């Protein structure tokens, strides 16, 4: 029992990371990672919504008719997101403005509905909570890694503090503007995926085609 | 009229939801393996966007926004906190209705779209378009142009990526990078190309 609980919490971190293995929740992973601060807020918001919705859906799982489950799950998630959104607007209005529509888009973040469908709908609340927490942290891990790289090399600082003195201020560091632009997030996530898959070959995808040398090539 | 064309063109190229805002990425990466399915899904997205954005616009202007219910003598009400849940409801309903209409009158098209149609409910590009529409305060005509534009832009990006991936099938990619990894890199390069369009004024 204990190993099962631990597995629910730990495997989503690297082994079955929702972002790099299941390609879920990419939208926000790419869109708001140009600063570490917004990535942290987003991670916290998503993890909170994920934990809440997983527990609720797990509690009502036996009373939910199969045919209407998706719409009920979406409603539960949407309610949680509204609470988070209203709280951000009330207590951190500037952050809420930076994140703009992306807080609302947690509703359609595939991780949340994906975990509700795949795990919380068949498991008791305790394990579901740990699974949600694990997946939330796995998502946060990727999000914060990408955000750290982007902010550090894009502007030479982290969380608004200067780390590399920029050339304009008399230092040596020339900020790489590309890192602040959206495409860099794709390159970084692609790189992380490559790294994880070189380290854990079982995550590699089956190649659709194999390249072999044919006679005509060999004889050339 | 000129303003509407501007909104449409900007939504397709400069503010492409897939490549500039990264909305609907999960579907974008998962369904771009084959050109045929990509075209089907692209068409579905155009239709759904063109329907839901104007519908949500009406909902926002006449029910949800602060003071929107003046026509019913309820001008003091502000339901803006119900926005998110209403938009997703409208989207789910619109997708469901579209599914019924298609299966009744266009069974061939319905077959071709298959499971991708119901999945559109949880596509962030669809909800994102409605949220951007509210944030920018478009009127009804503008929201129609915007819905059509974002739908076409997303479909355009999806079909382009599917075409690239079909060509890439035969290339010799390092093992760990095969599949997801190389797709990320490709989308990154496409996104760079789209950023260079951003300097144009329409």
Coordinates of C-alpha atoms in Angstrom, one line a residue:
Chain A
X1 CA 0.0 0.0 0.0
X2 CA 2.7 2.4 1.0
X3 CA 4.7 1.7 -2.2
X4 CA 1.6 2.3 -4.2
X5 CA 1.1 5.7 -2.6
X6 CA 4.7 6.6 -3.1
X7 CA 4.5 5.5 -6.7
X8 CA 1.5 7.6 -7.4
X9 CA 3.4 10.6 -6.1
X10 CA 6.9 10.0 -7.5
X11 CA 6.5 8.4 -11.0
X12 CA 4.9 11.5 -12.6
X13 CA 8.0 13.6 -11.7
X14 CA 10.4 12.1 -14.3
X15 CA 9.4 8.6 -15.3
X16 CA 5.9 9.5 -16.5
X17 CA 6.1 13.2 -16.7
X18 CA 2.9 14.6 -18.0
X19 CA 4.6 17.2 -20.3
X20 CA 7.5 15.2 -21.7
X21 CA 6.0 11.8 -22.0
X22 CA 2.2 12.3 -22.5
X23 CA 2.5 15.7 -24.3
X24 CA -0.1 17.2 -22.0
X25 CA -0.5 20.8 -20.9
X26 CA 2.0 22.2 -23.4
X27 CA 0.1 25.4 -24.1
X28 CA 0.9 27.1 -20.8
X29 CA 4.3 25.4 -20.6
X30 CA 5.4 27.4 -23.6
X31 CA 3.4 30.5 -23.3
X32 CA 4.2 31.9 -19.8
X33 CA 7.7 30.6 -19.3
X34 CA 9.5 33.7 -20.2
X35 CA 9.8 34.7 -16.6
X36 CA 10.3 32.4 -13.6
X37 CA 7.8 34.4 -11.5
X38 CA 4.9 33.8 -13.7
X39 CA 5.9 30.1 -14.1
X40 CA 5.9 29.7 -10.3
X41 CA 2.4 31.3 -10.0
X42 CA 1.1 29.2 -12.8
X43 CA 2.5 26.0 -11.3
X44 CA 0.9 26.8 -7.9
X45 CA -2.4 27.6 -9.6
X46 CA -2.4 24.4 -11.7
X47 CA -1.4 22.2 -8.8
X48 CA -4.1 23.6 -6.6
X49 CA -6.8 23.1 -9.3
X50 CA -5.5 19.6 -10.0
X51 CA -5.6 18.5 -6.4
X52 CA -9.0 20.0 -5.7
X53 CA -10.7 18.6 -8.9
X54 CA -9.1 15.2 -8.5
X55 CA -10.3 14.8 -4.9
X56 CA -13.8 16.0 -5.7
X57 CA -14.1 13.8 -8.8
X58 CA -12.8 10.9 -6.9
X59 CA -15.3 11.4 -4.1
X60 CA -18.3 11.5 -6.5
X61 CA -17.0 8.8 -8.8
X62 CA -19.5 6.2 -7.8
X63 CA -22.5 8.5 -8.2
X64 CA -21.6 9.8 -11.6
X65 CA -23.5 8.4 -14.6
X66 CA -21.0 7.4 -17.3
X67 CA -22.7 9.4 -20.1
X68 CA -22.5 12.8 -18.4
X69 CA -19.2 12.4 -16.6
X70 CA -17.1 14.7 -18.9
X71 CA -19.4 17.6 -18.6
X72 CA -19.6 17.2 -14.8
X73 CA -15.8 16.9 -14.6
X74 CA -15.4 20.1 -16.7
X75 CA -17.8 21.9 -14.4
X76 CA -15.9 20.9 -11.3
X77 CA -12.6 22.0 -12.9
X78 CA -14.1 25.3 -14.1
X79 CA -15.4 26.1 -10.6
X80 CA -12.0 25.5 -9.1
X81 CA -10.4 27.7 -11.8
X82 CA -12.8 30.5 -11.2
X83 CA -12.0 30.5 -7.5
X84 CA -8.2 30.6 -8.3
X85 CA -8.8 33.3 -10.9
X86 CA -10.9 35.5 -8.5
X87 CA -8.3 35.1 -5.7
X88 CA -5.5 36.1 -8.0
X89 CA -7.5 39.2 -9.1
X90 CA -8.2 40.1 -5.5
X91 CA -4.8 39.5 -3.9
X92 CA -2.3 39.8 -6.8
X93 CA -3.9 42.0 -9.5
X94 CA -0.6 42.6 -11.3
X95 CA 0.2 38.9 -11.5
X96 CA -3.3 38.3 -12.7
X97 CA -2.7 40.8 -15.5
X98 CA 0.6 39.2 -16.6
X99 CA -1.0 35.8 -16.8
X100 CA -4.0 37.2 -18.6
X101 CA -6.1 34.5 -20.2
X102 CA -3.8 31.7 -19.2
X103 CA -5.3 31.2 -15.8
X104 CA -8.7 30.7 -17.4
X105 CA -7.1 28.3 -19.8
X106 CA -6.3 25.9 -16.9
X107 CA -9.8 24.6 -17.5
X108 CA -8.7 23.2 -20.8
X109 CA -5.3 22.2 -19.7
X110 CA -5.3 18.5 -20.7
X111 CA -3.4 17.5 -17.5
X112 CA -6.3 18.3 -15.3
X113 CA -9.0 16.6 -17.3
X114 CA -6.6 13.8 -18.3
X115 CA -5.8 12.9 -14.6
X116 CA -9.5 13.2 -13.7
X117 CA -10.5 10.8 -16.5
X118 CA -7.5 8.4 -16.2
X119 CA -7.0 8.2 -12.5
X120 CA -9.4 10.0 -10.2
X121 CA -12.5 8.5 -11.8
X122 CA -11.4 5.0 -10.8
X123 CA -9.4 5.5 -7.5
X124 CA -10.1 6.5 -3.9
X125 CA -9.6 10.1 -2.9
X126 CA -6.3 9.6 -1.0
X127 CA -4.4 8.1 -3.9
X128 CA -6.0 10.5 -6.3
X129 CA -4.7 13.4 -4.3
X130 CA -1.2 12.1 -4.3
X131 CA -1.4 11.4 -8.0
X132 CA -2.7 14.9 -8.6
X133 CA 0.1 16.3 -6.5
X134 CA 2.7 14.3 -8.3
X135 CA 1.5 15.3 -11.7
X136 CA 1.2 18.9 -10.6
X137 CA 4.8 18.8 -9.4
X138 CA 6.0 17.1 -12.6
X139 CA 4.4 19.8 -14.6
X140 CA 5.9 22.5 -12.3
X141 CA 9.3 20.9 -12.6
X142 CA 9.3 21.3 -16.4
X143 CA 7.7 24.7 -16.3
X144 CA 10.3 26.1 -13.8
X145 CA 13.2 24.5 -15.6
X146 CA 12.2 26.1 -18.9
X147 CA 11.4 29.4 -17.2
X148 CA 14.8 29.4 -15.4
X149 CA 16.7 28.8 -18.6
X150 CA 14.7 31.4 -20.6
X151 CA 14.9 34.2 -18.0
X152 CA 18.5 33.6 -17.1
X153 CA 19.8 33.7 -20.7
X154 CA 17.2 36.0 -22.0
X155 CA 17.6 38.8 -19.5
X156 CA 20.6 37.8 -17.4
X157 CA 18.6 37.7 -14.1
X158 CA 16.2 35.6 -12.1
X159 CA 13.0 36.8 -10.4
X160 CA 14.0 40.3 -11.2
X161 CA 17.5 40.0 -9.5
X162 CA 20.5 40.4 -11.7
X163 CA 22.8 37.4 -11.9
X164 CA 24.9 38.1 -15.0
X165 CA 25.9 41.7 -15.4
X166 CA 24.8 42.8 -18.8
X167 CA 27.1 44.3 -21.3
X168 CA 25.0 47.5 -21.3
X169 CA 25.7 47.9 -17.6
X170 CA 29.5 47.4 -18.0
X171 CA 29.5 43.6 -17.5
X172 CA 30.2 40.8 -19.9
X173 CA 26.9 39.2 -20.6
X174 CA 25.1 39.9 -23.8
X175 CA 21.3 39.1 -23.3
X176 CA 20.1 36.6 -25.9
X177 CA 16.8 38.0 -27.1
X178 CA 15.8 34.8 -28.7
X179 CA 15.3 33.2 -25.3
X180 CA 12.5 35.7 -24.5
X181 CA 10.7 34.9 -27.7
X182 CA 8.3 32.0 -27.8
X183 CA 10.2 29.6 -30.2
X184 CA 13.0 29.1 -27.6
X185 CA 10.5 27.3 -25.3
X186 CA 10.0 24.7 -28.0
X187 CA 13.7 24.2 -28.5
X188 CA 14.2 23.9 -24.7
X189 CA 11.3 21.5 -24.2
X190 CA 12.5 19.5 -27.2
X191 CA 16.0 19.4 -25.7
X192 CA 14.6 18.2 -22.3
X193 CA 12.6 15.5 -24.0
X194 CA 15.8 14.4 -25.8
X195 CA 17.8 14.4 -22.6
X196 CA 15.2 12.3 -20.7
X197 CA 14.8 9.9 -23.5
X198 CA 18.6 9.4 -23.9
X199 CA 18.7 8.7 -20.1
X200 CA 15.6 6.5 -20.1
X201 CA 15.5 4.6 -23.4
X202 CA 12.2 2.9 -22.6
X203 CA 10.4 6.2 -23.2
X204 CA 11.6 6.3 -26.8
X205 CA 8.9 6.1 -29.4
X206 CA 8.9 3.1 -31.8
X207 CA 10.3 4.4 -35.1
X208 CA 7.8 4.1 -37.9
X209 CA 10.5 3.4 -40.4
X210 CA 14.0 1.9 -40.2
X211 CA 16.8 3.3 -42.4
X212 CA 18.9 0.5 -43.8
X213 CA 21.6 0.5 -46.4
X214 CA 20.4 -1.1 -49.6
X215 CA 22.5 -2.9 -52.2
X216 CA 22.5 0.0 -54.5
X217 CA 24.1 2.2 -51.8
X218 CA 26.6 -0.5 -50.7
X219 CA 27.8 -1.1 -54.2
X220 CA 28.3 2.5 -55.0
Chain B
X1 CA -15.2 46.7 -43.4
X2 CA -11.5 47.5 -43.6
X3 CA -11.2 47.0 -39.9
X4 CA -12.8 43.6 -40.1
X5 CA -10.3 42.5 -42.8
X6 CA -7.5 43.7 -40.5
X7 CA -8.8 41.7 -37.6
X8 CA -9.1 38.6 -39.8
X9 CA -5.6 38.9 -41.3
X10 CA -4.0 39.6 -38.0
X11 CA -5.7 36.6 -36.4
X12 CA -4.5 34.3 -39.2
X13 CA -0.9 35.5 -39.5
X14 CA 0.4 37.8 -36.8
X15 CA -1.5 36.5 -33.8
X16 CA -1.7 32.9 -34.9
X17 CA -3.1 31.0 -31.9
X18 CA -1.0 28.0 -32.5
X19 CA 2.3 29.5 -33.3
X20 CA 2.3 32.9 -31.4
X21 CA 0.1 32.1 -28.4
X22 CA 0.6 28.3 -28.3
X23 CA -3.0 27.4 -27.7
X24 CA -4.3 24.0 -28.5
X25 CA -0.8 22.6 -28.5
X26 CA -1.8 19.1 -27.2
X27 CA -4.1 18.5 -30.1
X28 CA -1.7 20.3 -32.4
X29 CA 1.1 17.9 -31.7
X30 CA -1.0 14.8 -31.4
X31 CA -3.1 15.0 -34.5
X32 CA -0.4 16.3 -37.0
X33 CA 1.0 12.9 -37.9
X34 CA -1.1 12.6 -41.1
X35 CA -2.1 15.2 -43.6
X36 CA -5.6 13.8 -44.1
X37 CA -6.7 13.9 -40.5
X38 CA -5.0 17.2 -40.1
X39 CA -7.2 18.7 -42.9
X40 CA -10.3 17.2 -41.3
X41 CA -9.6 18.6 -37.9
X42 CA -8.6 21.9 -39.3
X43 CA -12.0 22.2 -41.0
X44 CA -13.7 21.3 -37.8
X45 CA -11.7 23.9 -35.8
X46 CA -12.6 26.6 -38.4
X47 CA -16.3 25.8 -38.1
X48 CA -16.3 25.6 -34.3
X49 CA -14.4 28.8 -33.9
X50 CA -16.6 30.7 -36.3
X51 CA -19.7 29.6 -34.3
X52 CA -18.5 29.8 -30.7
X53 CA -16.7 33.1 -30.7
X54 CA -19.8 35.1 -32.0
X55 CA -22.1 33.1 -29.7
X56 CA -19.9 33.8 -26.6
X57 CA -19.8 37.4 -27.8
X58 CA -23.6 37.7 -27.6
X59 CA -23.6 35.9 -24.3
X60 CA -21.0 38.3 -22.9
X61 CA -22.6 41.5 -24.2
X62 CA -26.2 40.6 -23.2
X63 CA -25.8 38.6 -20.0
X64 CA -22.4 38.4 -18.4
X65 CA -20.7 41.8 -18.6
X66 CA -21.2 44.4 -15.9
X67 CA -24.5 46.1 -16.6
X68 CA -25.2 43.9 -19.6
X69 CA -28.7 43.0 -18.4
X70 CA -30.0 46.5 -18.6
X71 CA -32.4 45.3 -21.4
X72 CA -34.2 43.2 -18.7
X73 CA -34.1 46.0 -16.2
X74 CA -31.3 44.3 -14.2
X75 CA -28.5 46.7 -15.0
X76 CA -27.1 46.5 -11.5
X77 CA -26.0 42.9 -11.9
X78 CA -22.5 41.8 -12.7
X79 CA -22.0 38.2 -13.6
X80 CA -18.5 38.5 -15.0
X81 CA -17.3 35.9 -12.5
X82 CA -19.5 33.3 -14.3
X83 CA -17.7 34.0 -17.6
X84 CA -15.4 31.0 -17.7
X85 CA -18.0 28.5 -16.8
X86 CA -20.5 29.9 -19.3
X87 CA -18.0 30.0 -22.2
X88 CA -17.0 26.4 -21.7
X89 CA -20.7 25.5 -21.5
X90 CA -21.4 27.2 -24.8
X91 CA -18.4 25.5 -26.4
X92 CA -19.4 22.1 -25.2
X93 CA -23.0 22.6 -26.4
X94 CA -21.9 24.0 -29.8
X95 CA -19.6 21.1 -30.4
X96 CA -22.3 18.7 -29.4
X97 CA -24.9 20.3 -31.8
X98 CA -22.4 20.5 -34.6
X99 CA -21.7 16.8 -34.1
X100 CA -25.5 16.0 -34.4
X101 CA -25.9 18.1 -37.5
X102 CA -22.9 16.6 -39.2
X103 CA -23.9 13.0 -38.4
X104 CA -27.5 13.7 -39.6
X105 CA -26.8 15.7 -42.8
X106 CA -23.1 15.1 -43.7
X107 CA -22.3 11.5 -42.6
X108 CA -19.2 11.3 -44.7
X109 CA -17.6 14.4 -43.2
X110 CA -18.7 13.2 -39.8
X111 CA -16.9 9.9 -40.4
X112 CA -13.7 11.7 -41.5
X113 CA -13.6 13.8 -38.4
X114 CA -14.2 10.9 -36.1
X115 CA -13.1 11.4 -32.5
X116 CA -11.5 14.8 -33.0
X117 CA -14.8 16.6 -33.0
X118 CA -15.8 15.9 -29.3
X119 CA -12.2 16.6 -28.3
X120 CA -12.5 20.2 -29.5
X121 CA -14.4 21.0 -26.2
X122 CA -11.2 20.7 -24.3
X123 CA -9.0 22.4 -26.9
X124 CA -7.5 25.5 -25.4
X125 CA -7.5 27.3 -28.7
X126 CA -11.3 27.4 -28.7
X127 CA -11.7 28.7 -25.2
X128 CA -8.6 31.0 -25.7
X129 CA -10.2 32.6 -28.7
X130 CA -13.4 33.4 -26.7
X131 CA -11.3 34.8 -23.8
X132 CA -9.2 37.0 -26.1
X133 CA -12.5 38.2 -27.7
X134 CA -13.8 39.3 -24.3
X135 CA -10.5 40.8 -23.3
X136 CA -10.3 42.9 -26.5
X137 CA -14.0 43.9 -26.3
X138 CA -14.9 43.1 -29.9
X139 CA -18.4 43.8 -31.1
X140 CA -20.5 41.2 -32.9
X141 CA -19.2 41.7 -36.4
X142 CA -15.6 41.9 -35.2
X143 CA -16.0 38.7 -33.2
X144 CA -17.3 36.9 -36.3
X145 CA -14.2 38.1 -38.3
X146 CA -12.0 37.1 -35.3
X147 CA -13.5 33.7 -34.9
X148 CA -13.1 32.9 -38.6
X149 CA -9.5 34.3 -38.6
X150 CA -8.3 32.3 -35.5
X151 CA -9.9 29.1 -36.8
X152 CA -8.3 29.5 -40.2
X153 CA -4.9 30.4 -38.7
X154 CA -4.9 27.4 -36.4
X155 CA -6.0 25.1 -39.2
X156 CA -3.3 26.6 -41.5
X157 CA -0.6 25.9 -38.9
X158 CA -1.8 22.4 -38.2
X159 CA -1.9 21.4 -41.9
X160 CA 1.5 22.9 -42.5
X161 CA 3.0 21.0 -39.6
X162 CA 1.3 17.7 -40.8
X163 CA 2.8 18.2 -44.2
X164 CA 6.3 18.7 -42.7
X165 CA 6.0 15.7 -40.5
X166 CA 4.9 13.5 -43.4
X167 CA 8.1 14.5 -45.2
X168 CA 10.2 14.0 -42.1
X169 CA 9.1 10.4 -41.6
X170 CA 12.0 9.2 -43.7
X171 CA 14.8 11.3 -42.2
X172 CA 17.5 9.9 -40.0
X173 CA 16.9 11.5 -36.6
X174 CA 19.0 10.6 -33.4
X175 CA 17.1 8.0 -31.4
X176 CA 16.2 10.0 -28.3
X177 CA 14.9 12.8 -30.5
X178 CA 12.6 10.8 -32.6
X179 CA 8.9 11.5 -32.4
X180 CA 8.0 14.2 -29.9
X181 CA 11.5 15.8 -29.6
X182 CA 11.9 16.6 -33.2
X183 CA 8.3 17.8 -33.5
X184 CA 9.0 20.4 -30.8
X185 CA 12.1 21.6 -32.7
X186 CA 10.1 21.8 -36.0
X187 CA 7.3 23.8 -34.3
X188 CA 9.9 26.1 -32.8
X189 CA 11.3 26.8 -36.3
X190 CA 7.8 27.4 -37.7
X191 CA 7.1 29.7 -34.9
X192 CA 10.3 31.7 -35.7
X193 CA 9.1 32.0 -39.3
X194 CA 5.7 33.3 -38.1
X195 CA 7.4 35.9 -35.8
X196 CA 9.0 37.4 -38.8
X197 CA 5.6 38.1 -40.2
X198 CA 4.7 40.0 -37.0
X199 CA 6.5 43.1 -38.3
X200 CA 4.0 43.6 -41.1
X201 CA 1.2 46.1 -40.8
X202 CA -2.1 45.0 -42.3

